Amino acid sequence: MNEKETSLDVQDAAGMSGLRYVSGGALHRDFHASILDGANYMLDNYGEEALREVVFETGTKVYKTLHEKLKAGDKSELLAWWRYYMDREGADYTLEETDDGAVLTVKDCPALKHLDSRNIPGGKGLCTLTRILNEAFCSGSPYEIILEETGDGSCRQTLRRIADNFRMSGGLRTSRPTTSPYPLTTTTSH
Amino acid sequence: MLPSDHFVKFYNEIFKYLERKGPEELDRYYERVAERQAFFTLDAFKRDGFKGMYDYWERIRIEENCDLAHGFDENCYHLKMNVCPSLSKVTDNDAGHCRCYCDHCPGWVGRVLARAGYFMVYDIVGRESPECGFWVFRTHEEAELKRRELLSSRDENLVATNYLKK
């Protein structure tokens, strides 16, 4: 069984949190390696824009309800998603709501921890993937999420309103930082 | 962090992208997945044969919350997936599911089993319903008998092997 069972029944969690997707039962943590490998495959074979396209499809269409709520200025599903999956994956974290957003502080990332336990290199690529996913969540919304890696598998993700930069259109943003988070680190030996 | 629970939804988006590029691009990706999955499986399949397969998919049954039955005898390993959690998650999805989603399973499993020296016959059953099954044999002849048996009741594109070219 999962090392850390969620305290909520699946249906209760869905009803109480307003999450579109909730999962019960055990976790197959090797899927963190599969996520990293899928991202690296896209990057290595089709380039950065292809990877962004796939992650944006995930962030805006798979997570359609979360994305639509952010566009409407409602952060509730994102916060519920962070809380639910950090709990489910057994993360050591805090989540604080602020006046204009929230701060998620992950002290020990469960995905990076699992890759380390499997001796799978390149885990930082998952941090880059998270940045793109966050960008997709927030595209066309009055929010942005800033992810700061704070060392040893920890990070701080700050959700804040950026109404001045609010873009009405969805899809790929063209105003990416000049210091690109790419490339993802390619795994070579798992 | 993309949750491990949602890997399959991300995977599904990769398949959609590759499908637009052409079937050969999907096949190339299955090759890569097989290479990666060999890291977790190949040694055990080679060393322990059908028992190694049973042990691997028993772990998957638990960790991926699969409703499946499996077992083996001297001649064959067989797995029957009653409710596939992967396709179930992918079809419960606001982004919709890729029609070729199921193909990745025979795509990587067949390749790893071939590298271990086994012959696989895979019954996809259907692309909308989350059930399937496969058989693993030591000989080509036994596999071919099973494939022909399946083809008496299945469309050809729902039966995959790791020894016949598409």
Short mmCIF file of C-alpha atoms in Angstrom, two decimals, chain A residues 20-21 23-28 30-32 34-35 37-38 41-42 45-46 50 53-55 57-58 61-65 81 85-86 88-89 110-111 118 130 133 187 189-190, chain B residues 1-11 13-14 16-18 20-21 25-26 28-30 32-33 35-37 39-40 56 59-60 62-65 89 91-95:
data_model
loop_
_atom_site.label_atom_id
_atom_site.label_comp_id
_atom_site.label_asym_id
_atom_site.label_seq_id
_atom_site.Cartn_x
_atom_site.Cartn_y
_atom_site.Cartn_z
CA ARG A 20 -11.61 17.58 -10.99
CA TYR A 21 -9.43 14.51 -10.46
CA SER A 23 -7.01 9.26 -6.88
CA GLY A 24 -7.13 6.61 -4.24
CA GLY A 25 -5.08 3.56 -3.40
CA ALA A 26 -1.37 3.05 -3.85
CA LEU A 27 1.13 5.21 -5.72
CA HIS A 28 3.42 4.03 -8.50
CA ASP A 30 8.31 5.23 -10.79
CA PHE A 31 5.93 7.36 -12.85
CA HIS A 32 8.02 10.35 -11.76
CA SER A 34 8.44 8.25 -16.68
CA ILE A 35 7.34 11.90 -16.59
CA ASP A 37 11.79 10.65 -19.48
CA GLY A 38 8.76 11.66 -21.54
CA TYR A 41 12.20 12.60 -25.11
CA MET A 42 10.09 15.47 -26.41
CA ASN A 45 13.61 14.80 -30.47
CA TYR A 46 11.26 17.67 -31.21
CA ALA A 50 7.14 20.80 -28.75
CA GLU A 53 3.04 22.47 -26.45
CA VAL A 54 2.51 19.13 -24.73
CA VAL A 55 2.82 20.64 -21.26
CA GLU A 57 -2.09 20.99 -23.47
CA THR A 58 -1.80 19.26 -20.11
CA LYS A 61 -6.92 21.12 -21.20
CA VAL A 62 -6.32 18.21 -18.84
CA TYR A 63 -6.52 20.66 -15.94
CA LYS A 64 -9.21 22.67 -17.68
CA THR A 65 -11.27 23.47 -14.58
CA TRP A 81 -4.63 20.51 -6.05
CA TYR A 85 -1.27 15.88 -4.17
CA MET A 86 1.44 17.07 -1.77
CA ARG A 88 -0.93 12.11 -1.25
CA GLU A 89 2.74 11.97 -2.28
CA PRO A 110 8.67 13.57 -3.20
CA ALA A 111 9.40 13.32 -6.93
CA ARG A 118 16.29 4.91 -7.79
CA THR A 130 6.82 22.31 -13.11
CA LEU A 133 3.11 23.60 -16.12
CA THR A 187 18.80 11.29 -18.30
CA SER A 189 21.26 5.77 -17.42
CA HIS A 190 17.89 4.63 -16.20
CA MET B 1 5.11 18.82 -9.43
CA LEU B 2 3.04 16.81 -11.83
CA PRO B 3 1.62 14.07 -9.57
CA SER B 4 2.64 10.51 -10.34
CA ASP B 5 -1.09 9.74 -10.48
CA HIS B 6 -1.36 12.01 -13.52
CA PHE B 7 1.58 10.72 -15.50
CA VAL B 8 -0.79 8.85 -17.81
CA LYS B 9 -2.65 12.04 -18.71
CA PHE B 10 0.67 13.67 -19.66
CA TYR B 11 1.67 10.50 -21.55
CA GLU B 13 -0.78 14.28 -24.56
CA ILE B 14 2.63 13.07 -25.79
CA LYS B 16 -1.46 12.90 -29.37
CA TYR B 17 1.51 15.01 -30.43
CA LEU B 18 3.37 12.01 -31.87
CA ARG B 20 0.05 13.96 -35.52
CA LYS B 21 3.67 13.42 -36.61
CA GLU B 25 7.05 8.52 -34.50
CA LEU B 26 4.84 6.65 -32.05
CA ARG B 28 10.04 5.25 -32.14
CA TYR B 29 8.75 6.43 -28.76
CA TYR B 30 7.65 2.89 -27.80
CA ARG B 32 12.46 4.48 -26.08
CA VAL B 33 9.91 3.47 -23.43
CA GLU B 35 14.60 0.84 -23.37
CA ARG B 36 13.71 2.64 -20.14
CA GLN B 37 11.40 -0.10 -18.88
CA PHE B 39 15.97 -1.01 -16.70
CA PHE B 40 13.21 -2.13 -14.32
CA TYR B 56 6.93 -7.50 -11.87
CA ARG B 59 4.07 -5.11 -8.03
CA ILE B 60 2.30 -3.17 -10.79
CA ILE B 62 -0.55 -3.24 -6.24
CA GLU B 63 1.11 0.09 -7.05
CA GLU B 64 -1.12 0.98 -9.99
CA ASN B 65 -4.29 -0.31 -8.31
CA LYS B 89 -7.64 7.72 -15.99
CA THR B 91 -10.67 8.47 -20.53
CA ASP B 92 -11.69 10.38 -17.39
CA ASN B 93 -10.02 13.43 -18.82
CA ASP B 94 -11.21 16.85 -19.94
CA ALA B 95 -8.59 16.79 -22.71
#
